[in-house]
Short mmCIF file of C-alpha atoms in Angstrom, two decimals:
data_model
loop_
_atom_site.label_atom_id
_atom_site.label_comp_id
_atom_site.label_asym_id
_atom_site.label_seq_id
_atom_site.Cartn_x
_atom_site.Cartn_y
_atom_site.Cartn_z
CA MET G 1 -28.66 -20.88 6.81
CA ARG G 2 -29.50 -18.12 8.52
CA ARG G 3 -27.76 -19.47 11.35
CA MET G 4 -24.48 -19.57 10.45
CA ILE G 5 -23.26 -15.83 9.70
CA PRO G 6 -23.30 -14.64 12.50
CA THR G 7 -21.73 -17.29 13.54
CA THR G 8 -18.94 -17.36 10.41
CA PHE G 9 -18.60 -13.24 10.82
CA THR G 10 -18.04 -14.23 14.48
CA SER G 11 -15.37 -16.78 13.72
CA LYS G 12 -13.77 -13.70 11.79
CA PHE G 13 -14.37 -11.05 13.78
CA GLN G 14 -12.80 -13.40 16.70
CA GLY G 15 -9.30 -14.03 14.15
CA ALA G 16 -9.28 -10.56 13.66
CA VAL G 17 -8.38 -9.58 17.14
CA SER G 18 -6.80 -12.80 18.32
CA MET G 19 -2.53 -12.18 19.59
CA ASN G 20 -1.71 -13.86 15.78
CA ALA G 21 -3.72 -10.67 14.38
CA MET G 22 -2.30 -8.49 16.05
CA ARG G 23 1.20 -9.37 15.72
CA CYS G 24 0.17 -8.35 12.16
CA TYR G 25 -1.02 -4.72 13.05
CA VAL G 26 1.97 -3.62 14.79
CA SER G 27 3.95 -5.49 11.95
CA GLU G 28 1.89 -3.36 8.81
CA PHE G 29 2.41 -0.29 11.32
CA ILE G 30 6.06 -0.62 12.09
CA SER G 31 6.65 -0.93 7.91
CA THR G 32 4.27 1.32 7.17
CA PHE G 33 5.39 3.71 9.35
CA PHE G 34 9.08 3.36 7.42
CA PHE G 35 7.80 3.69 4.17
CA VAL G 36 5.48 6.56 4.46
CA LEU G 37 8.68 8.17 6.53
CA ALA G 38 11.16 7.27 4.11
CA ALA G 39 8.76 8.38 0.47
CA VAL G 40 7.44 11.29 1.94
CA GLY G 41 10.34 12.91 3.76
CA SER G 42 12.13 11.75 0.76
CA VAL G 43 10.14 14.61 -0.98
CA MET G 44 11.25 17.10 1.45
CA ALA G 45 14.43 16.21 0.66
CA SER G 46 14.80 17.01 -2.96
CA ARG G 47 13.12 19.96 -2.16
CA LYS G 48 16.04 21.24 0.18
CA LEU G 49 18.36 19.48 -1.83
CA THR G 50 17.15 21.48 -5.00
CA ALA G 51 16.32 24.81 -3.63
CA GLY G 52 12.58 24.27 -3.48
CA ASP G 53 13.18 23.29 -7.50
CA VAL G 54 10.15 20.92 -8.35
CA THR G 55 9.68 21.30 -11.73
CA GLY G 56 13.96 19.15 -12.33
CA PRO G 57 14.71 15.69 -13.00
CA PHE G 58 15.41 15.62 -9.37
CA SER G 59 12.36 16.53 -7.47
CA VAL G 60 11.01 12.98 -9.52
CA LEU G 61 14.02 11.01 -9.32
CA ILE G 62 15.14 10.82 -5.84
CA PRO G 63 11.13 10.46 -4.62
CA ALA G 64 10.98 7.25 -6.75
CA ILE G 65 14.73 5.99 -5.37
CA ALA G 66 13.42 6.63 -2.22
CA ASN G 67 10.68 4.75 -3.26
CA ALA G 68 11.91 1.96 -3.98
CA PHE G 69 14.65 1.44 -1.50
CA ALA G 70 11.91 2.07 1.21
CA LEU G 71 9.35 -0.15 -0.25
CA SER G 72 11.49 -3.28 -0.65
CA SER G 73 12.85 -2.86 2.77
CA SER G 74 9.55 -2.28 4.45
CA VAL G 75 7.68 -4.74 2.47
CA TYR G 76 10.43 -7.14 3.34
CA ILE G 77 10.66 -6.92 6.84
CA SER G 78 7.19 -7.65 7.29
CA TRP G 79 6.83 -10.36 5.09
CA ASN G 80 6.85 -13.60 7.32
CA VAL G 81 4.55 -11.61 9.70
CA SER G 82 1.31 -9.89 7.88
CA GLY G 83 2.16 -10.39 4.28
CA GLY G 84 3.61 -6.96 4.21
CA HIS G 85 0.61 -4.80 2.74
CA VAL G 86 1.71 -1.64 3.46
CA ASN G 87 -0.54 -0.36 1.55
CA PRO G 88 -4.75 -0.02 2.03
CA ALA G 89 -4.97 -0.98 -2.28
CA VAL G 90 -2.94 -4.63 -1.74
CA THR G 91 -4.66 -4.63 1.51
CA PHE G 92 -8.36 -4.48 -0.61
CA GLY G 93 -7.24 -6.90 -2.81
CA MET G 94 -5.99 -9.44 -0.34
CA ALA G 95 -10.44 -8.66 1.06
CA VAL G 96 -11.39 -8.95 -2.66
CA ALA G 97 -9.46 -12.24 -3.57
CA GLY G 98 -10.09 -13.85 -0.43
CA ARG G 99 -7.46 -14.06 0.85
CA ILE G 100 -7.73 -12.22 4.07
CA SER G 101 -11.37 -11.80 5.75
CA VAL G 102 -13.21 -8.32 5.94
CA PRO G 103 -12.27 -7.47 9.81
CA THR G 104 -8.85 -8.26 9.89
CA ALA G 105 -8.39 -6.21 6.52
CA MET G 106 -10.12 -3.30 8.35
CA PHE G 107 -7.86 -3.71 11.71
CA TYR G 108 -5.07 -3.81 8.73
CA TRP G 109 -6.07 -0.69 6.98
CA THR G 110 -6.18 1.45 10.72
CA SER G 111 -3.06 0.09 11.60
CA GLN G 112 -1.72 1.23 7.97
CA MET G 113 -3.51 4.27 8.33
CA ILE G 114 -2.47 5.35 12.15
CA ALA G 115 1.58 4.34 10.48
CA SER G 116 0.94 6.77 7.98
CA VAL G 117 -0.37 9.89 10.01
CA MET G 118 2.30 9.31 12.90
CA ALA G 119 5.33 9.47 10.47
CA CYS G 120 4.33 12.38 8.65
CA LEU G 121 3.84 13.44 11.87
CA VAL G 122 7.03 13.55 13.11
CA LEU G 123 8.68 14.39 9.83
CA LYS G 124 6.33 18.15 10.62
CA VAL G 125 8.01 18.25 14.03
CA THR G 126 10.96 17.48 12.85
CA VAL G 127 11.70 19.73 10.21
CA VAL G 128 10.12 22.52 10.68
CA GLU G 129 11.56 24.76 8.31
CA GLN G 130 9.07 22.52 5.75
CA HIS G 131 5.70 22.53 5.63
CA VAL G 132 4.54 18.25 4.77
CA PRO G 133 3.38 17.82 0.71
CA ILE G 134 0.43 16.72 -0.04
CA TYR G 135 -0.08 14.70 -3.33
CA LYS G 136 -1.29 16.80 -6.27
CA ILE G 137 -2.23 16.79 -10.00
CA ALA G 138 -1.09 18.60 -12.31
CA GLY G 139 -2.92 21.10 -14.25
CA GLU G 140 -3.06 19.25 -17.68
CA MET G 141 -4.24 16.80 -15.75
CA THR G 142 -8.25 16.67 -14.51
CA GLY G 143 -9.21 14.76 -11.36
CA PHE G 144 -10.74 11.65 -13.78
CA GLY G 145 -7.95 11.26 -15.89
CA ALA G 146 -5.48 11.43 -12.18
CA SER G 147 -7.46 8.68 -11.09
CA VAL G 148 -7.35 6.53 -14.05
CA LEU G 149 -3.61 7.24 -13.46
CA GLU G 150 -3.47 6.06 -10.15
CA GLY G 151 -5.79 2.12 -10.90
CA VAL G 152 -4.32 1.80 -13.67
CA LEU G 153 0.10 2.19 -11.35
CA SER G 154 -2.04 0.58 -8.57
CA PHE G 155 -3.51 -2.41 -11.03
CA VAL G 156 0.55 -3.32 -11.98
CA LEU G 157 1.95 -2.72 -8.34
CA VAL G 158 -0.51 -5.44 -6.57
CA TYR G 159 -0.24 -7.55 -9.64
CA THR G 160 3.23 -7.61 -8.79
CA VAL G 161 2.36 -8.17 -5.24
CA PHE G 162 0.63 -10.68 -6.38
CA THR G 163 3.06 -12.87 -8.39
CA ALA G 164 5.70 -12.05 -6.24
CA SER G 165 3.94 -13.90 -2.99
CA ASP G 166 3.15 -16.94 -5.29
CA PRO G 167 4.42 -19.85 -3.57
CA ARG G 168 4.98 -21.63 -6.73
CA ARG G 169 7.68 -19.80 -8.28
CA GLY G 170 10.15 -21.05 -5.55
CA LEU G 171 11.59 -17.13 -5.65
CA PRO G 172 14.33 -16.54 -2.27
CA LEU G 173 12.47 -14.39 0.69
CA ALA G 174 13.72 -11.35 -0.03
CA VAL G 175 13.70 -11.77 -3.47
CA GLY G 176 10.27 -10.81 -3.68
CA PRO G 177 9.97 -7.64 -2.18
CA LEU G 178 13.09 -6.33 -3.70
CA PHE G 179 10.55 -6.80 -7.26
CA ILE G 180 7.33 -4.71 -5.97
CA GLY G 181 9.94 -1.83 -4.85
CA PHE G 182 11.14 -2.36 -8.96
CA VAL G 183 7.88 -1.42 -9.73
CA ALA G 184 6.25 1.10 -7.25
CA GLY G 185 10.15 3.42 -8.13
CA ALA G 186 9.37 3.10 -11.95
CA ASN G 187 6.22 4.26 -11.06
CA VAL G 188 6.96 6.71 -9.16
CA LEU G 189 9.03 7.88 -11.76
CA ALA G 190 6.11 8.23 -14.55
CA ALA G 191 3.70 9.23 -13.08
CA GLY G 192 5.41 11.54 -10.95
CA PRO G 193 5.12 14.48 -12.44
CA PHE G 194 0.87 14.64 -13.45
CA SER G 195 -0.55 13.25 -9.85
CA GLY G 196 2.36 12.08 -7.84
CA GLY G 197 2.18 8.21 -8.20
CA ALA G 198 1.39 7.64 -4.81
CA MET G 199 -0.57 4.47 -5.42
CA ASN G 200 -0.70 4.16 -1.41
CA PRO G 201 -4.23 5.62 -0.19
CA ALA G 202 -2.72 5.42 3.47
CA CYS G 203 -0.11 8.05 2.28
CA ALA G 204 -1.74 10.26 0.73
CA PHE G 205 -3.69 10.25 3.96
CA GLY G 206 -1.33 10.62 6.35
CA SER G 207 0.57 13.53 4.52
CA ALA G 208 -3.16 15.69 3.56
CA MET G 209 -3.94 14.56 7.44
CA ILE G 210 -0.88 16.42 8.63
CA TYR G 211 -0.91 19.20 5.87
CA GLY G 212 -4.02 20.23 6.48
CA SER G 213 -6.09 20.18 2.96
CA PHE G 214 -7.32 17.31 1.69
CA LYS G 215 -8.07 18.66 -1.56
CA ASN G 216 -8.54 15.35 -4.74
CA GLN G 217 -7.55 12.68 -2.08
CA ALA G 218 -10.69 10.72 -3.60
CA VAL G 219 -8.34 10.62 -6.66
CA TYR G 220 -5.83 8.78 -3.95
CA TRP G 221 -8.75 5.85 -2.89
CA VAL G 222 -11.05 5.29 -5.72
CA GLY G 223 -7.96 4.99 -8.72
CA PRO G 224 -5.76 2.48 -6.16
CA LEU G 225 -9.07 0.40 -4.55
CA LEU G 226 -10.14 -0.62 -7.67
CA GLY G 227 -6.80 -1.18 -9.41
CA GLY G 228 -5.82 -3.46 -6.98
CA ALA G 229 -8.93 -5.25 -6.41
CA THR G 230 -8.91 -5.51 -10.66
CA ALA G 231 -5.14 -6.74 -9.97
CA ALA G 232 -6.07 -10.01 -7.48
CA LEU G 233 -9.51 -10.46 -9.55
CA VAL G 234 -7.28 -10.91 -12.18
CA TYR G 235 -4.42 -12.86 -11.41
CA ASP G 236 -6.69 -15.43 -9.10
CA ASN G 237 -9.87 -15.50 -12.40
CA MET G 238 -7.64 -15.90 -15.64
CA VAL G 239 -3.94 -15.62 -15.19
CA VAL G 240 -3.86 -18.77 -11.77
CA VAL G 241 -4.41 -21.86 -13.23
CA PRO G 242 -7.57 -23.73 -11.24
CA ALA G 243 -5.35 -26.94 -9.64
CA ALA G 244 -3.50 -24.72 -7.69
CA GLU G 245 -6.10 -23.87 -5.76
CA ASP G 246 -5.03 -25.70 -2.49
CA ASP G 247 -1.50 -23.73 -3.52
CA ARG G 248 -3.34 -20.27 -3.53
CA GLY G 249 -4.36 -20.50 0.21
CA SER G 250 -0.59 -21.07 1.23
CA SER G 251 0.81 -17.75 0.46
CA THR G 252 2.32 -15.71 2.02
CA GLY G 253 0.81 -11.97 2.23
CA ASP G 254 -2.55 -13.70 4.76
CA ALA G 255 0.36 -15.40 5.62
CA THR G 256 -0.44 -14.96 9.09
CA GLY G 257 -3.46 -17.08 9.07
CA VAL G 258 -5.72 -14.14 9.90
#
C-alpha cells in the first residue's frame, strides 16, 4: 500500500503537466483574464459615468450586468477545453468532488491568479486617471459577516456550475454558461453594496495586488472556498442519484481528462 501512494501522486502530477493539461491552463488564463478585465473595468467605467458617485444605483447595476455578460462569455469560450472554471472557488469545488486532481487544481489556480493580476495591470496602465478598485466591506458589516455572505453567494454560484455541467440535463452547450452568468449578476446586485459580491478569490487578489492593499483579503478567500466546497459536496452526495455515478465522471468541466 505504501508503494501505491507515490505512484498515484506521480501519475496525477504527470497528468497535470501533459500537453492536454497545458491547453487547459492557457484556456483558463484567457477566460479569467477576459472576465476580470470586464468585471473590474466595469467598476471603473461606472465611476467615470457617475462622476465618482459610488452610492448611486448605477454603481451596482453596471458591474452586475458586466459580471453576468462577461462570466457567461468567459465560461462559454473555455467550456469544452478546461471546463470554464474562471474562479478558484469553482476549481476548489471540483477538486473536493474528485473531478480534478489536486495538482491540476493548483495549476488552474496559478493560471487564474496570474490572469487576474495581468488584467488589473492592463487597467492600471491604460486608465491612468483612476486607481484599480478593490473589494471593500460596508461599514455596517463585520469581516465575519462579509465572509459568510461571500460564502453563501459562492455556494449558489458553484452549485449552479455543477448543475449546468451535469450531462444528464441534456442542455445545449450555450445554455449552461448563460445560467452561470445570470446567477453571478444576480449575486452582485444582491451583495454588491455590502461585500462587493466578488465570489472569486482570483478577482479580489488581482485588484488588491495592483492596488497595493490586501485589507480583508481573507474574506474573499475563506468564504468563497468554503462555499464552493460545500456546494460540491451537497450536489454530489445529496442531490445526485447514486446510480448516475458513471455519468458524473463524464461531466464537461474537468472535461479535459486532466
